Coordinates of C-alpha atoms and ligand atoms in Angstrom, one line a residue:
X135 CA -14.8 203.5 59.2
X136 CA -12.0 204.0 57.1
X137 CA -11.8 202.3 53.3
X138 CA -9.1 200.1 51.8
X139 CA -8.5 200.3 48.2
X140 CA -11.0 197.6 47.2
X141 CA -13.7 199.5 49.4
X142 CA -14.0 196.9 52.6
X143 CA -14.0 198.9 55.5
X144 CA -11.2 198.3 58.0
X145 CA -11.7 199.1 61.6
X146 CA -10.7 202.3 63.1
X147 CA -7.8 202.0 65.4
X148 CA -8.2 202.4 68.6
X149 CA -7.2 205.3 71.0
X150 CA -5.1 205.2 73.6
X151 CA -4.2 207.8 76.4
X152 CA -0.8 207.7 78.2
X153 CA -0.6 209.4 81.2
X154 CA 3.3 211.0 81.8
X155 CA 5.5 212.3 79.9
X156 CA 8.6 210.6 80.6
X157 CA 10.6 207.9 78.8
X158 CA 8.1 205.1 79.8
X159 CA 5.3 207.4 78.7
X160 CA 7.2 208.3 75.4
X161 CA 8.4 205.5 74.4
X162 CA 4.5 203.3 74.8
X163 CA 3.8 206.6 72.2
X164 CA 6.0 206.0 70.3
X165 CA 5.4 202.4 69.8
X166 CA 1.8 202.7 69.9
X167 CA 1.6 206.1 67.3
X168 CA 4.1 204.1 64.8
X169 CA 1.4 200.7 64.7
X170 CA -1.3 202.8 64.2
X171 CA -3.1 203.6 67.0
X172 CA -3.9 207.1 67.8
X173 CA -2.6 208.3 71.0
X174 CA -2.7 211.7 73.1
X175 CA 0.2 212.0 76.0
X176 CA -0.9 213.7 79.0
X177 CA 2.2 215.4 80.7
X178 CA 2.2 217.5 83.5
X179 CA 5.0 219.7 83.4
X180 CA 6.0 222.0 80.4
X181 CA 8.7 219.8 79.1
X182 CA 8.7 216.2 78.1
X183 CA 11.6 213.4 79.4
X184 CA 10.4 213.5 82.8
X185 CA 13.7 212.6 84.9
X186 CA 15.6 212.3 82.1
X187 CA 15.3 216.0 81.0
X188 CA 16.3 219.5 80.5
X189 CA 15.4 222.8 81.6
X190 CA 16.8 226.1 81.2
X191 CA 19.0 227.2 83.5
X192 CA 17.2 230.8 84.0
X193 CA 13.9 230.6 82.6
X194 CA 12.9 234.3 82.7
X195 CA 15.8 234.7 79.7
X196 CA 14.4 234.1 76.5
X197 CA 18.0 231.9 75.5
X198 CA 18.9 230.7 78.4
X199 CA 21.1 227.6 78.5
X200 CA 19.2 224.5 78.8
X201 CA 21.1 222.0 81.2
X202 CA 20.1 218.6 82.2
X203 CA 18.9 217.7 85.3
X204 CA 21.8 215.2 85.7
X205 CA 24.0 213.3 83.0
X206 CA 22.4 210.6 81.8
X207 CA 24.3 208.1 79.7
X208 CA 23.2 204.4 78.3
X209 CA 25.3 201.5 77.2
X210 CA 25.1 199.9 73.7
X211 CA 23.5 197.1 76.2
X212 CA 20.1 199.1 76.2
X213 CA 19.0 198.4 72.9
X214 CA 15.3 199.3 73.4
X215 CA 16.2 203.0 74.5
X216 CA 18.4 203.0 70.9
X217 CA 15.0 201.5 69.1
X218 CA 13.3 204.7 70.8
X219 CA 16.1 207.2 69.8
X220 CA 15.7 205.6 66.0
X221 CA 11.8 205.6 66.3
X222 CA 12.2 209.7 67.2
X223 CA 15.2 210.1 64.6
X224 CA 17.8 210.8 67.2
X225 CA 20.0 208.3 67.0
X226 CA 23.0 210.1 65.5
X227 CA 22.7 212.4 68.4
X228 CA 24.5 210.0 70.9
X229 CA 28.1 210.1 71.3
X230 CA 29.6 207.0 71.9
X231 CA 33.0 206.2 73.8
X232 CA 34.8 203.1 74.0
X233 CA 37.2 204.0 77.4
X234 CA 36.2 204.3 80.8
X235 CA 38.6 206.7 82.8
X236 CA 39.2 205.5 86.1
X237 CA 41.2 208.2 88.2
X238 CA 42.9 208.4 91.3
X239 CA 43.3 211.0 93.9
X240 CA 46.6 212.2 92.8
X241 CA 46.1 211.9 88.9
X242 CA 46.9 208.8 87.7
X243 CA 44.7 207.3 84.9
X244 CA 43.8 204.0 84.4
X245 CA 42.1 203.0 81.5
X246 CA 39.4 200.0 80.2
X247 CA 38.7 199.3 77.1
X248 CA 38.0 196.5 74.9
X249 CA 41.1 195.3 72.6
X250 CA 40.9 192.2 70.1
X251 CA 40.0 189.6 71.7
X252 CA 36.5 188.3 71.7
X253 CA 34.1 188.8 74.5
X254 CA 34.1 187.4 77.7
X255 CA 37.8 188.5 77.1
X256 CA 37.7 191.4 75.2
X257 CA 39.0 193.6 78.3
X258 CA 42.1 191.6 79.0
X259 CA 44.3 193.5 78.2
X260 CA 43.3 196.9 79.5
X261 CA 42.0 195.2 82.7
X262 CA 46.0 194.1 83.1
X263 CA 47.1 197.1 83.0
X264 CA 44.9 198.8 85.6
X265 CA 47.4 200.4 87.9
X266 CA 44.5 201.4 91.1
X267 CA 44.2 197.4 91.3
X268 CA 46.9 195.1 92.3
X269 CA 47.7 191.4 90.9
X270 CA 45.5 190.0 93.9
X271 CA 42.8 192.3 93.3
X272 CA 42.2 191.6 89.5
X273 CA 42.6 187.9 90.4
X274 CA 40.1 188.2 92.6
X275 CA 37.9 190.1 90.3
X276 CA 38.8 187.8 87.2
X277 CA 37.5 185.0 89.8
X278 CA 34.6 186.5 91.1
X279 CA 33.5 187.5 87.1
X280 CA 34.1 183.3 86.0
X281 CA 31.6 182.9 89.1
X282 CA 29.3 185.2 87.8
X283 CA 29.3 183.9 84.4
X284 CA 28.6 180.4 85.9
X285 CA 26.2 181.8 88.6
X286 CA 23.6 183.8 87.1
X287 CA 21.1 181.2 85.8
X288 CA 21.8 178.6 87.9
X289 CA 21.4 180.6 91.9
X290 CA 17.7 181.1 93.1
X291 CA 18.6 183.2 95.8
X292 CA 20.0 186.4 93.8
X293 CA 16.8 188.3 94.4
X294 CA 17.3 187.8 98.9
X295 CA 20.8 188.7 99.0
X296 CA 22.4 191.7 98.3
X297 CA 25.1 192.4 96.0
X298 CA 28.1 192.5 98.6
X299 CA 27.1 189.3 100.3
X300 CA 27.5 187.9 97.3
X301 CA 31.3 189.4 96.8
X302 CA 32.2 188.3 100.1
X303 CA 30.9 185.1 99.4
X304 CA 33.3 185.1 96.4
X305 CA 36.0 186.6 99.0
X306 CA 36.8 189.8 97.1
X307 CA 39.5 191.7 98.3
X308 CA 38.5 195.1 100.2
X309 CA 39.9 197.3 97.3
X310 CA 38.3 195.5 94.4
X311 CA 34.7 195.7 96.6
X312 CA 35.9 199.8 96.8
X313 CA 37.6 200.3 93.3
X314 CA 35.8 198.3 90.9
X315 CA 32.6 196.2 91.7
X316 CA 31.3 199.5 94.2
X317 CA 32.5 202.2 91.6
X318 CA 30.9 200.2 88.6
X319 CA 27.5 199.5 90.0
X320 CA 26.6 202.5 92.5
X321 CA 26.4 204.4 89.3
X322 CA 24.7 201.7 87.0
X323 CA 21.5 200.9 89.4
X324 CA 21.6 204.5 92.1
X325 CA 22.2 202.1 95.1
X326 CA 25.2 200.8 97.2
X327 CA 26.1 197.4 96.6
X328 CA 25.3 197.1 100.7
X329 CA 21.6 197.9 99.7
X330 CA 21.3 195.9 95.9
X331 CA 19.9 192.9 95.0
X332 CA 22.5 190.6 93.5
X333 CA 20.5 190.1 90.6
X334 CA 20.9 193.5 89.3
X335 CA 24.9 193.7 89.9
X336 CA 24.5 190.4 87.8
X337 CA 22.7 191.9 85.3
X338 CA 25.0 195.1 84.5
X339 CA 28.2 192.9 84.8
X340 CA 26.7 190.5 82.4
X341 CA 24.9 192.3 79.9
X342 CA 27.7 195.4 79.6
X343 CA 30.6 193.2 80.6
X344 CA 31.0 189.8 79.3
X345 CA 28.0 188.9 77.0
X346 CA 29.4 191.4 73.7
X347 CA 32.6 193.2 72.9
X348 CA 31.3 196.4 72.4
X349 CA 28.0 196.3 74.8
X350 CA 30.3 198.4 77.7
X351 CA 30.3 201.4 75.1
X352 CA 28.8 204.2 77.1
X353 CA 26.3 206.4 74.8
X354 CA 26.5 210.3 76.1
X355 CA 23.8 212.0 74.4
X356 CA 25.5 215.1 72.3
X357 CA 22.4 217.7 73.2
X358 CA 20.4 218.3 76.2
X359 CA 18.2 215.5 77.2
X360 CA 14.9 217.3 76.4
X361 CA 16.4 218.2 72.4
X362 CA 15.8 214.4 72.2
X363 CA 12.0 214.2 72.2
X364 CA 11.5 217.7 70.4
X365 CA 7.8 218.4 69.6
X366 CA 8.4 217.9 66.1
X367 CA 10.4 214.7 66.1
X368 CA 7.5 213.1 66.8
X369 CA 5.7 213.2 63.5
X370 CA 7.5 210.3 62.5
X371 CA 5.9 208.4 65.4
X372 CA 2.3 208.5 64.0
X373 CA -0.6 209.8 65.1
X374 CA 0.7 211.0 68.6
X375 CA -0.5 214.4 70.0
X376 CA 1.8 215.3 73.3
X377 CA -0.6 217.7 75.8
X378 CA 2.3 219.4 78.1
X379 CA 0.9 221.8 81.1
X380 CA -1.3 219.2 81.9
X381 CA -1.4 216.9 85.0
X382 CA -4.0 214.1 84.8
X383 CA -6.3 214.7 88.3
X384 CA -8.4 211.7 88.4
X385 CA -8.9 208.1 86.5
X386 CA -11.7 206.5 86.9
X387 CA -13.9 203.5 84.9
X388 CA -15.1 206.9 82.9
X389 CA -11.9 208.1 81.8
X390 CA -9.7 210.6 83.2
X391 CA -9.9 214.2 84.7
X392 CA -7.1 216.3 83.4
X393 CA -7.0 220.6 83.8
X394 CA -10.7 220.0 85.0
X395 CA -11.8 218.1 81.4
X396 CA -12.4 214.5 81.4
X397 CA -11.2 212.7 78.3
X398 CA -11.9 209.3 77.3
X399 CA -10.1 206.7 75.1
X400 CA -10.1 202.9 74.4
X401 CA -7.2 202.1 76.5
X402 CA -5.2 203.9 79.2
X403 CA -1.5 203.8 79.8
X404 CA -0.5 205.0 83.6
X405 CA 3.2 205.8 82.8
X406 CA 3.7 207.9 86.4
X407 CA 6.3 207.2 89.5
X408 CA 5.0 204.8 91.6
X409 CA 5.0 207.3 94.8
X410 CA 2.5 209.6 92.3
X411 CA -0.3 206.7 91.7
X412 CA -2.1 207.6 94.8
X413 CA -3.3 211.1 93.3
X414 CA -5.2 209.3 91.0
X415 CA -6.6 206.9 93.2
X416 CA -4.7 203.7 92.2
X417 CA -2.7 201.8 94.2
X418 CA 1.5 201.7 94.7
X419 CA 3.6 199.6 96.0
X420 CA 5.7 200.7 99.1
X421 CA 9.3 201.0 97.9
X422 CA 12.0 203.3 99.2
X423 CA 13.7 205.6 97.1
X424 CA 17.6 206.6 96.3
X425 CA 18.6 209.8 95.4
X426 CA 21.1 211.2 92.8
X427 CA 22.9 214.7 93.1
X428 CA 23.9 216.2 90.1
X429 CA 26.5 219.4 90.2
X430 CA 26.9 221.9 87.6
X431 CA 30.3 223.4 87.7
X432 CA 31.6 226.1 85.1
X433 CA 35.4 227.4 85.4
X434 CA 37.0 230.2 84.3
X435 CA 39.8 227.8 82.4
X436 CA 39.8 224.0 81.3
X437 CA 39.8 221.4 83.9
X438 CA 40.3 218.6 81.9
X439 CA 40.4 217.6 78.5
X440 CA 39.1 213.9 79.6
X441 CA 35.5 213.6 77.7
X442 CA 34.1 211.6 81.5
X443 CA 36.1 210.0 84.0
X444 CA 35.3 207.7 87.3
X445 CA 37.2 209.3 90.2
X446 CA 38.1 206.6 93.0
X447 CA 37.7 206.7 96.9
X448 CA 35.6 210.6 97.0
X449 CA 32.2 210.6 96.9
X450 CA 31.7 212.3 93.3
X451 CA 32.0 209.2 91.4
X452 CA 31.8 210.5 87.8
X453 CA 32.9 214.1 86.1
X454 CA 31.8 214.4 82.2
X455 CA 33.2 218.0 80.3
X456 CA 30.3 219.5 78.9
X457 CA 32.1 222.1 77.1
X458 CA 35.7 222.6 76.5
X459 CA 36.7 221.3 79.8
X460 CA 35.2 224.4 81.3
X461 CA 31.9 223.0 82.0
X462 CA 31.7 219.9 83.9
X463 CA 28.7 217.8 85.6
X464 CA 29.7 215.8 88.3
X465 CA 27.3 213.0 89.4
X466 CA 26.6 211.4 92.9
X467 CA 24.7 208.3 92.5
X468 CA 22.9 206.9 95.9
X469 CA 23.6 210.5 97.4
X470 CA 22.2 209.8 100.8
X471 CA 25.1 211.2 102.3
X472 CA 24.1 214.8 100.5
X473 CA 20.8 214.8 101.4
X474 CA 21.1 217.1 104.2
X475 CA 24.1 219.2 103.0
X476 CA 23.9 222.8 102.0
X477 CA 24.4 223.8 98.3
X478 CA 27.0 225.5 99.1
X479 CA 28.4 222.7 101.1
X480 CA 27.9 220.4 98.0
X481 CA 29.4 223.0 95.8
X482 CA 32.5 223.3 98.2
X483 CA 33.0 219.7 98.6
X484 CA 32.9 219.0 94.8
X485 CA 35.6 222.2 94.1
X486 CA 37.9 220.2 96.8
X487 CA 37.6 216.6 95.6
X488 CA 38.7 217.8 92.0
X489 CA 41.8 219.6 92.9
X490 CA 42.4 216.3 94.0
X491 CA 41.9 214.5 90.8
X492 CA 43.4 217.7 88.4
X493 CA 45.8 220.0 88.9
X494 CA 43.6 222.9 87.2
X495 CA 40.7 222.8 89.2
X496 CA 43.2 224.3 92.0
X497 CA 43.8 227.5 90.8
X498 CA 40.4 227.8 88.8
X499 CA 38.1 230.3 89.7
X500 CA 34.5 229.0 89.9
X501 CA 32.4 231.2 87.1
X502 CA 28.9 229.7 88.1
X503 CA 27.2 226.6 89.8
X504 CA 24.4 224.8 90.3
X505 CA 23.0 221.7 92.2
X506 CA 20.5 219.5 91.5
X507 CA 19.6 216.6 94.3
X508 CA 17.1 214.5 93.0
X509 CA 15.4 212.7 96.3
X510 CA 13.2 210.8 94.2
X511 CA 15.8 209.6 91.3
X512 CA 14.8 206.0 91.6
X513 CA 13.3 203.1 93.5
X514 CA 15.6 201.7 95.7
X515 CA 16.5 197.8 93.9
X516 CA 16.8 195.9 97.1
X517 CA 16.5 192.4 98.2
X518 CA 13.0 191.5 97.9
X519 CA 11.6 194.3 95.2
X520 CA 11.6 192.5 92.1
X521 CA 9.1 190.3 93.6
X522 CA 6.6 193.5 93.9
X523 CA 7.3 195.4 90.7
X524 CA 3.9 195.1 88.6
X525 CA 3.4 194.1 85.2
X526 CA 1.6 196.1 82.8
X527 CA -2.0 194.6 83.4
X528 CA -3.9 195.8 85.8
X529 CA -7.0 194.3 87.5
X530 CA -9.0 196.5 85.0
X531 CA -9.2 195.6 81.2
X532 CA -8.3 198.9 79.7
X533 CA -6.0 200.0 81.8
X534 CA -1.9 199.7 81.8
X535 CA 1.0 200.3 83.7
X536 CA 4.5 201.3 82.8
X537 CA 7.3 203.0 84.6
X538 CA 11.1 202.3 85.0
X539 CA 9.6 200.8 88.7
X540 CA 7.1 198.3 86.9
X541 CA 8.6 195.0 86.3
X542 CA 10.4 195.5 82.7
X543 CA 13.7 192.6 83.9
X544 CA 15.9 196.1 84.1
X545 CA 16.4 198.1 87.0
X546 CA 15.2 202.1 87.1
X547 CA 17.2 203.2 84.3
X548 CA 16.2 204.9 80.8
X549 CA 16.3 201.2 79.2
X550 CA 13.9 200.2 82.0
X551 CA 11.6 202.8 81.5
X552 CA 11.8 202.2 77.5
X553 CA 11.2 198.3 77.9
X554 CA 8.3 199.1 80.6
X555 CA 6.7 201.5 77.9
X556 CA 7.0 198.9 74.9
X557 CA 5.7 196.3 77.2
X558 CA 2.8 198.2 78.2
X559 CA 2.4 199.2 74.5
X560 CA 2.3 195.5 73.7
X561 CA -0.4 194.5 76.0
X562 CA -2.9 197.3 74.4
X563 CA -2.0 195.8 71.3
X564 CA -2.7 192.6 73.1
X565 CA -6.2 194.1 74.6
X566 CA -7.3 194.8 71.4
X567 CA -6.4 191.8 69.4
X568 CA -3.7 193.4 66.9
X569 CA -1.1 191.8 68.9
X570 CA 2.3 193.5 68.2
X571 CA 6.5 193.4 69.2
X572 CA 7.5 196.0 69.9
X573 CA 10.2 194.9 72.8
X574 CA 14.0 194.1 71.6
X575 CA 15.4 191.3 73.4
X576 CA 18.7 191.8 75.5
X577 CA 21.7 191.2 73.7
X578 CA 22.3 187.5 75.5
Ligands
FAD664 C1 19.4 212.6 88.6 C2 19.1 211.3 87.8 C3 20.1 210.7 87.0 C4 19.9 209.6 86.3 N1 20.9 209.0 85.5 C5 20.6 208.0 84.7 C6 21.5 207.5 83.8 O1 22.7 208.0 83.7 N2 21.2 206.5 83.0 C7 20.0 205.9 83.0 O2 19.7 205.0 82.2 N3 19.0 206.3 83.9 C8 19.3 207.4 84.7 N4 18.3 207.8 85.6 C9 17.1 207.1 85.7 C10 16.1 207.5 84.6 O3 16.1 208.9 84.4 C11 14.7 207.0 84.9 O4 14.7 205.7 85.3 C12 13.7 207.2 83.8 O5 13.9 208.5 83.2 C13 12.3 207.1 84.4 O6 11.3 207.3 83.4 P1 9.8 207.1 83.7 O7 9.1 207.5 82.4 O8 9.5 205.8 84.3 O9 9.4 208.1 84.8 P2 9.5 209.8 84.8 O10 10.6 210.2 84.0 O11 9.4 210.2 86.2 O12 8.2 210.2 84.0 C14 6.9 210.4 84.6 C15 6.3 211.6 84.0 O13 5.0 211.8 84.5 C16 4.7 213.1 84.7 N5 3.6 213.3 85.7 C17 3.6 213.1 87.0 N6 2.4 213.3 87.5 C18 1.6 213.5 86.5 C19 0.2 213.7 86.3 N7 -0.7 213.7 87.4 N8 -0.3 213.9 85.1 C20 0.5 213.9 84.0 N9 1.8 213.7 84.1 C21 2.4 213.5 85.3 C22 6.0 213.7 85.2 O14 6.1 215.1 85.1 C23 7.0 212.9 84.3 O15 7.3 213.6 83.1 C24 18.6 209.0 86.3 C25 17.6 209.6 87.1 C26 17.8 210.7 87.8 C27 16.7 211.3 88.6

């Protein structure tokens, strides 16, 4: 028991053990360590972040450069994952930008960005002046976005239809489908707009679109992913110990196994993919998954001074300049299409679609590269999922879920695995009758 001033004993808090080491995991930590409870993270790997992590690039040399496994960026729609960053004290380490490069092969630059009028119509202007649309095609946009706005809380059928059925519906043109509504969402949720649930192209389009002027911001975090979760960040999070190197074997109404020990707590978080729930014996639901490929390229001369850009009609959709326009990521969202290709192949095929988008890559010689395909980036958010994400109660008292696949209203993103950890945070607090908020609403 522990003693208040006036010598009545409070009750001790109770302990909690989370179960992965990624953002969902983290971020339950995090919430739970800062109200009190005490809390030991199981991870298995020698690094926290999970997929949203880095690692260095040749780990037998002691200072090696630590890359990401793939760019991630955020919106200033994801206000949970900011909450985390603040909770860790890494706010300030996440670079926002207020345009979105959209390029063609061939060069030419579009821009978006928000000028002064207030939201929904904050991109007028900008959206004008895209020169890869035509008049028809932002027409049609501007139409199909009124019809969005009007749609979204009053259609019941945005969870059985996929994204494109709905643009047809709305009688998009072909290049608006290609060059805006495909390019904008394949990269927000990791799936085509043939394979999406409607909800979730709703979802993006509202929250980062039209709901605030400034919630399309995109966040780029300034150091690698993994600098953000540091071991010693974490003592402003409360009592939170982080065990790394070790995979969790077994749960059971004991406790769980992990590196052979069993531990035991109060309450249990189970903060893993859904495909990794088998190993410990629970179950997980059958969803498919869709792959990202990241490519690492580093030049002999700058590319680009652009800080990111969207390249149209190839299939890398997004470059951002990691370092003087020398080092640049390339991202593939939904990469089916790579997931039998060579690394070589990948490495060729990105070298030739950038020559077509700037000059320099033509003549540059290719220092170093490196590819990272991710076959198990997210769930895939079809028709018909959202109905089978869990929530964070399971059938057994002191046990949770969270993940960015548990049902947290976002798709598998970084916000959706922050809002799944909160939410799972908040029914422990629940369980043990020191109910607590810990989950930001959305922005609208
Ligand atoms: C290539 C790529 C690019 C992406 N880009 C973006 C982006 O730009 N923006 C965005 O918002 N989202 C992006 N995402 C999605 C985002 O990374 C994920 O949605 C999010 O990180 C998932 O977090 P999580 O905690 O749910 O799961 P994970 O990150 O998978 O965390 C699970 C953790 O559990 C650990 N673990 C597994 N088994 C065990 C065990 N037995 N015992 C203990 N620990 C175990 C794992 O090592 C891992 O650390 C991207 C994902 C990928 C793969």
């Amino acid at each position: 028991m522990i003693k208040d001033a006036w010598q009545h004993p409070l009750p001790k808090m109770p302990n909690v053990i989370v179960i992965g080491g990624g953002l969902a995991g983290l971020s339950a930590a995090a919430a739970l360590g800062s109200a009190g409870f005490g809390v030991r993270v199981f991870e298995a790997r020698p690094f926290l972040g999970g997929r949203a992590t880095s690692f260095p690039l040749a780990p037998s040399e002691d200072a090696s450069e630590l890359i990401d496994n793939c760019q991630h960026v955020l919106l200033r729609c994801c206000v949970n994952l900011l909450d985390f960053y603040k909770r860790l004290g890494v706010l300030d380490r996440i670079s926002f930008y207020r345009e979105f490069y959209f390029i063609e092969p061939g060069g030419r630059i579009s821009i978006l960005r928000r000028g002064l009028l207030p939201a929904p119509l904050h991109f007028t202007g900008s959206f004008l002046g895209l020169r890869f649309l035509s008049l028809g095609d932002k027409i049609a946009i501007a139409r199909g976005l009124l019809a969005l706005r009007h749609e979204r809380t009053r259609r019941d059928d945005l969870d059985r239809i996929t994204m494109l059925e709905w643009l047809r519906e709305k009688r998009q043109t072909p290049r608006a489908i290609e060059r805006f509504w495909r390019q904008v969402l394949v990269s927000a949720i990791n799936e085509d707009i043939g394979r999406l649930a409607a909800r979730h192209g709703f979802q993006v389009f509202w929250l980062g679109f039209l709901a605030r002027a400034d919630a399309y911001e995109m966040g780029v975090p300034a150091i690698p992913l993994g600098e953000l979760y540091r071991a010693e960040l974490w003592q402003a999070a409360g009592d939170v110990s982080l065990r790394l190197r070790t995979p969790v074997e077994r749960i059971d109404p004991e406790g769980i196994i992990a590196a052979g020990e069993r531990h035991t707590a109060e309450y249990y978080i189970c903060a893993l993919p859904f495909e990794r729930l088998p190993v410990l014996g629970l179950p997980a639901p059958a969803f498919e998954h869709s792959p990202i490929t990241g490519i690492h390229l580093w030049f002999d001369r700058r590319i680009t001074d652009l800080p990111h850009a969207t390249l149209l009609d190839r299939t890398v959709q997004w470059v951002f300049n990691k370092s003087e326009g020398r080092y640049l990521q390339l991202v593939v969202s939904a990469s089916r299409e790579l997931a039998a290709a060579s690394r070589a192949d990948i490495i060729a095929l990105a070298v030739r679609e950038l020559g077509e988008f700037f000059p320099a890559a033509r003549g540059a010689r290719l220092e170093k590269a490196h590819v990272i395909k991710e076959l198990r980036a997210t769930y895939s958010a079809a028709p018909g999922t959202e109905a089978l994400r869990p929530p964070p109660e399971t059938g057994r008292p002191d046990l949770f879920l969270a993940g960015d696949w548990t049902r947290s209203g976002w798709p598998a993103t970084m916000e959706g695995a922050v809002r799944s950890g909160y939410l799972a945070a908040e029914a422990v607090a629940r369980a043990s009758g020191r109910p607590a908020r810990f989950l930001l609403p959305d922005i609208a």
